[in-house]
Amino acid sequence: MPAISASAPGKVILFGEHAVVYGRPAIAVPVTQVQAKAIVTANPLGKPGEVRVQAPTIGLETTLGELPDADPLGVAIRGTLGEVGIARPPALTVRITSTIPVAAGLGSGAAVSVAVIRGLSAFLGHPLEAERVSALAYEVEKIHHGTPSGIDNTVVTYAMPVYFVRETSPGGDLSARIETFKVQEPFTLVIGDTGIPSPTAITVGDVRAARERDPLVYEAMFEAIERMVESAREAIESGHNEALGPLMDENQAVLAEIGVSSPELERLVEAARETGALGAKLSGGGRGGNMIALAPEEEAGQIARALEEAGAVRTIVSTVEKSR
Ligand code: PMV
């Protein structure tokens, strides 16, 4: 059997973080500059049914049988074998590499799952439809996040922007309305990492407490963000990307009012704007983590350097491609 290679991109939240927790829409986009990759090869020396798993970047070298039940890679591989109906595959090796920074809100876990599910199902002669790939990756996301919205597995599987709204079913279960949508004209983002770890659960908890103290003020801010998200989607779908910069600046101002910006994020946002970015904002949970800037393509490198001078520990320049 020929070797199969499959990959999946990272993601960032473009607009709508935090407000999305309260039923407002958000938009996430793929970050194709970084990728997770799975290479599946036959292992002629192995015993039938033996699945070797290698992830050299994290020093992992094991077999499927040795992975604990709740291991994300184990769940992705077992889920795929179950989906294609092959309990005992020919001896094979799944080798995973990734350039997506981990625990940085860039969708690394979902991308690894999607690459593994795609690679393994194709190797076994049953390439899965995107919808099934995303659904299996969602099962793995549950291990990482408990009650994931489903946005990461969707944006990473389809490699298209995703518009999503959380919904609570009558039974109280978390679900989400998720729509992919087209990019009329490409646009370039520069992503800057403050290098400051900031667990999303803490910022989300703080926002919840603040909203309980001041529900009207917070709902008004979430409503303002909702309008920005709707305008941003229209702009991306119609090719009016110039509208995105001011919308990012407005979204950042409201996020600062909500209480999730930080001096380090503000410094990076300012540095990007001063160097020619068309707009900039934090992305994800805030307080630390990443910020994003909309860059004229030819100025992206210069903006990335300015971010590094202003304290970013890592920058990524990524173009959100026009949809085919
Ligand atoms: O840290 P990320 O990129 O997974 O984003 C967190 C986004 C929040 O809206 C702050 C929380 C959430 O669960 O949607």
Coordinates of C-alpha atoms and ligand atoms in Angstrom, one line a residue:
M1 CA 0.0 0.0 0.0
P2 CA 1.4 3.4 -0.9
A3 CA 2.2 5.9 1.8
I4 CA -0.5 8.5 2.4
S5 CA 0.1 12.0 3.6
A6 CA -2.7 14.3 4.9
S7 CA -2.5 17.7 6.5
A8 CA -4.7 20.3 8.2
P9 CA -4.2 24.0 9.0
G10 CA -4.4 26.0 12.2
K11 CA -7.1 28.6 13.0
V12 CA -7.6 31.9 14.7
I13 CA -10.8 33.6 15.9
L14 CA -11.2 36.7 13.7
F15 CA -14.1 38.3 15.4
G16 CA -16.6 37.6 18.3
E17 CA -14.6 35.9 21.1
H18 CA -16.3 36.1 24.5
A19 CA -19.6 37.4 23.1
V20 CA -19.9 34.0 21.5
V21 CA -20.2 32.4 24.9
Y22 CA -23.5 34.3 25.3
G23 CA -25.1 33.2 22.0
R24 CA -23.7 35.9 19.7
P25 CA -21.9 34.8 16.5
A26 CA -18.2 34.6 15.9
I27 CA -15.9 34.0 12.9
A28 CA -12.8 31.9 12.8
V29 CA -10.5 31.5 9.8
P30 CA -7.9 28.9 8.8
V31 CA -4.2 29.7 9.3
T32 CA -2.6 27.7 6.4
Q33 CA 0.9 28.9 7.1
V34 CA 1.1 26.4 9.9
Q35 CA 0.0 22.7 9.4
A36 CA -0.4 19.4 11.2
K37 CA 0.6 16.5 9.0
A38 CA 0.0 12.7 9.3
I39 CA 2.0 10.2 7.1
V40 CA 0.6 6.7 7.1
T41 CA 2.8 3.9 5.8
A42 CA 2.6 0.1 5.7
N43 CA 4.9 -1.6 8.2
P44 CA 6.0 -4.8 6.5
L45 CA 7.8 -6.0 9.6
G46 CA 4.9 -5.4 12.0
K47 CA 2.2 -7.9 13.1
P48 CA -1.2 -7.6 11.5
G49 CA -3.4 -5.2 13.5
E50 CA -0.4 -3.4 15.0
V51 CA -0.7 0.4 14.6
R52 CA 2.5 2.2 15.5
V53 CA 2.2 5.9 16.5
Q54 CA 5.1 8.3 16.2
A55 CA 5.1 12.0 17.0
P56 CA 8.7 13.0 17.1
T57 CA 8.1 16.6 18.0
I58 CA 6.6 15.5 21.3
G59 CA 8.9 12.5 21.7
L60 CA 6.1 10.0 21.3
E61 CA 6.9 6.5 19.9
T62 CA 4.3 3.9 20.9
T63 CA 1.6 1.6 19.6
L64 CA -2.2 2.1 19.5
G65 CA -2.6 -0.7 22.0
E66 CA -0.4 1.1 24.6
L67 CA -2.2 4.5 24.3
P68 CA -4.7 5.1 27.2
D69 CA -8.4 5.0 26.3
A70 CA -8.7 8.8 26.7
D71 CA -5.6 9.7 24.7
P72 CA -6.6 12.1 21.9
L73 CA -4.5 10.3 19.2
G74 CA -5.9 6.9 20.4
V75 CA -9.5 8.3 20.2
A76 CA -8.8 9.7 16.7
I77 CA -7.3 6.4 15.4
R78 CA -9.9 4.1 17.0
G79 CA -12.7 6.3 15.9
T80 CA -11.4 6.2 12.3
L81 CA -11.0 2.4 12.4
G82 CA -14.6 2.1 13.7
E83 CA -15.9 4.5 11.1
V84 CA -14.3 2.6 8.2
G85 CA -15.3 -0.8 9.7
I86 CA -11.7 -2.2 9.9
A87 CA -11.0 -3.6 13.4
R88 CA -7.7 -5.2 12.4
P89 CA -5.8 -3.1 9.9
P90 CA -2.6 -4.3 8.2
A91 CA 0.5 -3.4 10.2
L92 CA 1.0 0.3 9.7
T93 CA 2.7 3.4 11.1
V94 CA 1.0 6.8 11.7
R95 CA 3.7 9.5 11.9
I96 CA 2.5 13.0 13.1
T97 CA 4.4 16.3 12.7
S98 CA 3.0 19.8 13.3
T99 CA 4.2 23.3 13.0
I100 CA 1.2 24.7 14.9
P101 CA 2.1 26.0 18.3
V102 CA 0.3 24.0 21.0
A103 CA -2.0 25.5 23.6
A104 CA -2.0 28.9 21.8
G105 CA -5.6 29.0 20.6
L106 CA -4.4 28.1 17.1
G107 CA -6.4 24.8 16.8
S108 CA -3.4 22.5 17.1
G109 CA -5.3 19.6 18.7
A110 CA -8.1 19.7 16.0
A111 CA -5.6 19.9 13.2
V112 CA -3.7 16.8 14.4
S113 CA -6.9 14.9 14.7
V114 CA -8.1 15.9 11.2
A115 CA -4.8 15.0 9.6
V116 CA -4.7 11.6 11.3
I117 CA -8.4 10.8 10.5
R118 CA -7.9 11.8 6.8
G119 CA -4.6 10.1 6.4
L120 CA -5.6 6.8 8.0
S121 CA -9.0 6.5 6.3
A122 CA -7.4 7.2 2.9
F123 CA -4.6 4.7 3.6
L124 CA -7.3 2.0 4.4
G125 CA -9.0 2.7 1.1
H126 CA -12.0 4.5 2.7
P127 CA -11.3 8.3 2.4
L128 CA -14.0 9.9 4.6
E129 CA -16.2 12.9 3.6
A130 CA -15.3 16.2 5.3
E131 CA -18.5 16.0 7.4
R132 CA -17.4 12.6 8.9
V133 CA -13.8 13.8 9.4
S134 CA -15.1 16.9 11.3
A135 CA -17.5 14.8 13.4
L136 CA -14.8 12.3 14.4
A137 CA -12.4 15.2 15.2
Y138 CA -15.2 16.7 17.3
E139 CA -15.2 13.5 19.5
V140 CA -11.5 14.1 20.1
E141 CA -12.1 17.8 20.9
K142 CA -14.4 16.7 23.7
I143 CA -11.3 15.2 25.4
H144 CA -9.4 18.4 25.1
H145 CA -12.2 20.8 26.0
G146 CA -15.1 19.1 27.7
T147 CA -17.9 21.0 25.8
P148 CA -16.2 22.3 22.7
S149 CA -18.3 24.5 20.4
G150 CA -17.2 22.5 17.3
I151 CA -15.6 25.5 15.7
D152 CA -12.0 24.3 15.7
N153 CA -12.8 20.9 14.0
T154 CA -15.0 22.7 11.4
V155 CA -12.6 25.4 10.4
V156 CA -9.7 23.1 10.3
T157 CA -11.5 20.4 8.3
Y158 CA -13.0 22.7 5.6
A159 CA -10.0 25.2 5.6
M160 CA -12.6 27.9 5.1
P161 CA -13.9 30.7 7.3
V162 CA -16.6 29.5 9.7
Y163 CA -19.4 31.6 11.2
F164 CA -20.8 30.0 14.3
V165 CA -23.4 30.6 17.0
R166 CA -23.7 28.6 20.2
E167 CA -27.1 27.3 20.9
T168 CA -28.4 25.5 24.0
S169 CA -30.9 22.8 23.2
P170 CA -34.1 22.5 25.3
G171 CA -32.3 19.7 27.2
G172 CA -29.5 22.1 28.1
D173 CA -26.9 20.5 25.9
L174 CA -24.5 22.7 24.1
S175 CA -24.7 22.7 20.4
A176 CA -23.8 25.2 17.7
R177 CA -25.0 26.5 14.4
I178 CA -21.9 26.3 12.2
E179 CA -21.7 27.6 8.6
T180 CA -18.7 27.8 6.3
F181 CA -18.6 30.7 4.0
K182 CA -16.6 31.9 1.0
V183 CA -13.7 34.3 0.7
Q184 CA -14.2 36.6 -2.3
E185 CA -10.8 38.2 -2.1
P186 CA -7.7 36.9 -0.1
F187 CA -6.4 38.8 2.9
T188 CA -3.3 38.6 5.0
L189 CA -3.0 38.4 8.7
V190 CA 0.0 38.8 11.0
I191 CA -0.4 36.8 14.2
G192 CA 1.7 37.9 17.2
D193 CA 2.1 35.9 20.3
T194 CA 2.6 37.7 23.6
G195 CA 4.1 34.6 25.0
I196 CA 2.0 35.0 28.1
P197 CA 0.0 31.9 29.0
S198 CA -3.6 32.9 29.7
P199 CA -6.0 30.0 30.3
T200 CA -9.3 30.7 28.5
A201 CA -11.3 29.3 31.4
I202 CA -10.1 32.1 33.6
T203 CA -10.9 35.0 31.3
V204 CA -14.3 33.4 30.5
G205 CA -15.0 33.1 34.2
D206 CA -14.0 36.7 34.9
V207 CA -16.2 37.9 32.1
R208 CA -19.1 35.9 33.4
A209 CA -18.7 37.4 36.9
A210 CA -18.5 41.0 35.4
R211 CA -21.6 40.3 33.3
E212 CA -23.5 39.2 36.4
R213 CA -22.7 42.4 38.1
D214 CA -23.6 44.6 35.1
P215 CA -25.8 42.6 32.7
L216 CA -27.2 45.5 30.7
V217 CA -23.8 47.0 30.0
Y218 CA -22.3 43.6 29.0
E219 CA -25.2 42.6 26.8
A220 CA -24.9 46.0 25.0
M221 CA -21.2 45.3 24.4
F222 CA -22.0 41.8 23.1
E223 CA -24.7 43.2 20.9
A224 CA -22.1 45.7 19.4
I225 CA -19.7 42.8 18.8
E226 CA -22.5 40.9 17.0
R227 CA -23.0 43.7 14.6
M228 CA -19.3 43.8 13.9
V229 CA -19.3 40.0 13.2
E230 CA -22.2 40.3 10.8
S231 CA -20.5 43.2 9.0
A232 CA -17.2 41.3 8.8
R233 CA -18.9 38.3 7.2
E234 CA -20.6 40.5 4.6
A235 CA -17.2 42.2 3.9
I236 CA -15.4 38.8 3.4
E237 CA -18.1 37.3 1.3
S238 CA -18.4 40.4 -1.0
G239 CA -14.6 41.1 -1.3
H240 CA -14.7 44.4 0.7
N241 CA -11.8 43.5 2.9
E242 CA -10.9 47.1 3.5
A243 CA -13.8 47.2 5.9
L244 CA -12.2 44.5 8.1
G245 CA -9.5 46.7 9.6
P246 CA -11.8 49.3 11.2
L247 CA -14.0 46.4 12.4
M248 CA -11.0 44.8 14.1
D249 CA -10.1 48.0 15.8
E250 CA -13.7 48.4 17.0
N251 CA -13.8 44.8 18.3
Q252 CA -10.5 45.4 20.1
A253 CA -11.9 48.5 21.8
V254 CA -14.9 46.6 23.1
L255 CA -12.8 43.6 24.2
A256 CA -10.7 46.1 26.2
E257 CA -13.9 47.4 27.9
I258 CA -14.9 43.9 28.6
G259 CA -11.7 43.5 30.5
V260 CA -9.8 40.9 28.5
S261 CA -7.0 43.0 26.9
S262 CA -3.6 43.6 28.6
P263 CA -0.7 46.1 28.4
E264 CA 1.2 43.5 26.4
L265 CA -1.6 42.9 23.9
E266 CA -2.2 46.7 23.6
R267 CA 1.5 47.2 22.9
L268 CA 1.4 44.7 20.0
V269 CA -1.9 46.0 18.6
E270 CA -0.4 49.6 18.7
A271 CA 2.9 48.5 17.1
A272 CA 1.0 46.8 14.3
R273 CA -1.2 49.8 13.6
E274 CA 1.8 52.2 13.6
T275 CA 3.6 50.0 11.1
G276 CA 0.8 50.0 8.5
A277 CA -1.7 47.4 9.7
L278 CA -5.2 48.2 8.6
G279 CA -6.6 47.0 12.0
A280 CA -5.6 44.8 14.9
K281 CA -7.1 43.0 17.9
L282 CA -6.5 40.3 20.4
S283 CA -7.7 36.8 19.3
G284 CA -9.1 34.2 21.6
G285 CA -9.4 34.4 25.3
G286 CA -7.2 37.5 25.8
R287 CA -5.0 38.9 28.7
G288 CA -2.2 37.0 27.0
G289 CA -2.0 34.6 24.0
N290 CA -2.2 36.0 20.5
M291 CA -3.2 39.1 18.7
I292 CA -3.9 39.5 14.9
A293 CA -3.4 42.3 12.5
L294 CA -4.8 42.8 9.0
A295 CA -1.8 43.6 6.8
P296 CA -1.4 44.9 3.3
E297 CA 0.3 41.9 1.8
E298 CA 3.6 43.7 1.0
E299 CA 3.8 45.1 4.5
A300 CA 3.2 41.9 6.4
G301 CA 6.9 41.2 6.9
Q302 CA 7.6 44.6 8.3
I303 CA 4.6 44.4 10.6
A304 CA 5.8 41.0 11.9
R305 CA 9.2 42.5 12.7
A306 CA 7.6 45.4 14.5
L307 CA 5.6 43.0 16.6
E308 CA 8.8 41.1 17.5
E309 CA 10.5 44.4 18.5
A310 CA 7.4 45.2 20.6
G311 CA 7.7 41.9 22.5
A312 CA 6.0 39.2 20.4
V313 CA 7.8 35.8 21.1
R314 CA 6.5 34.5 17.7
T315 CA 4.9 35.8 14.6
I316 CA 3.1 34.1 11.8
V317 CA 2.1 35.7 8.5
S318 CA -0.8 33.8 6.9
T319 CA -3.0 34.5 4.0
V320 CA -6.7 33.6 4.1
E321 CA -7.1 32.3 0.5
K322 CA -9.9 33.1 -2.0
S323 CA -12.4 30.3 -2.0
R324 CA -12.4 28.1 -5.1
Ligands
PMV1 O1 -8.6 30.5 23.0 P1 -9.4 30.1 21.9 O2 -8.9 30.6 20.5 O3 -9.9 28.7 21.8 O4 -10.8 31.0 22.0 C1 -11.5 31.2 23.1 C2 -12.7 32.0 22.7 C3 -13.7 32.4 23.8 O5 -14.8 33.0 23.2 C4 -13.0 33.4 24.8 C5 -14.1 31.2 24.7 C6 -15.0 30.2 23.9 O6 -15.1 29.1 24.4 O7 -15.6 30.5 22.9

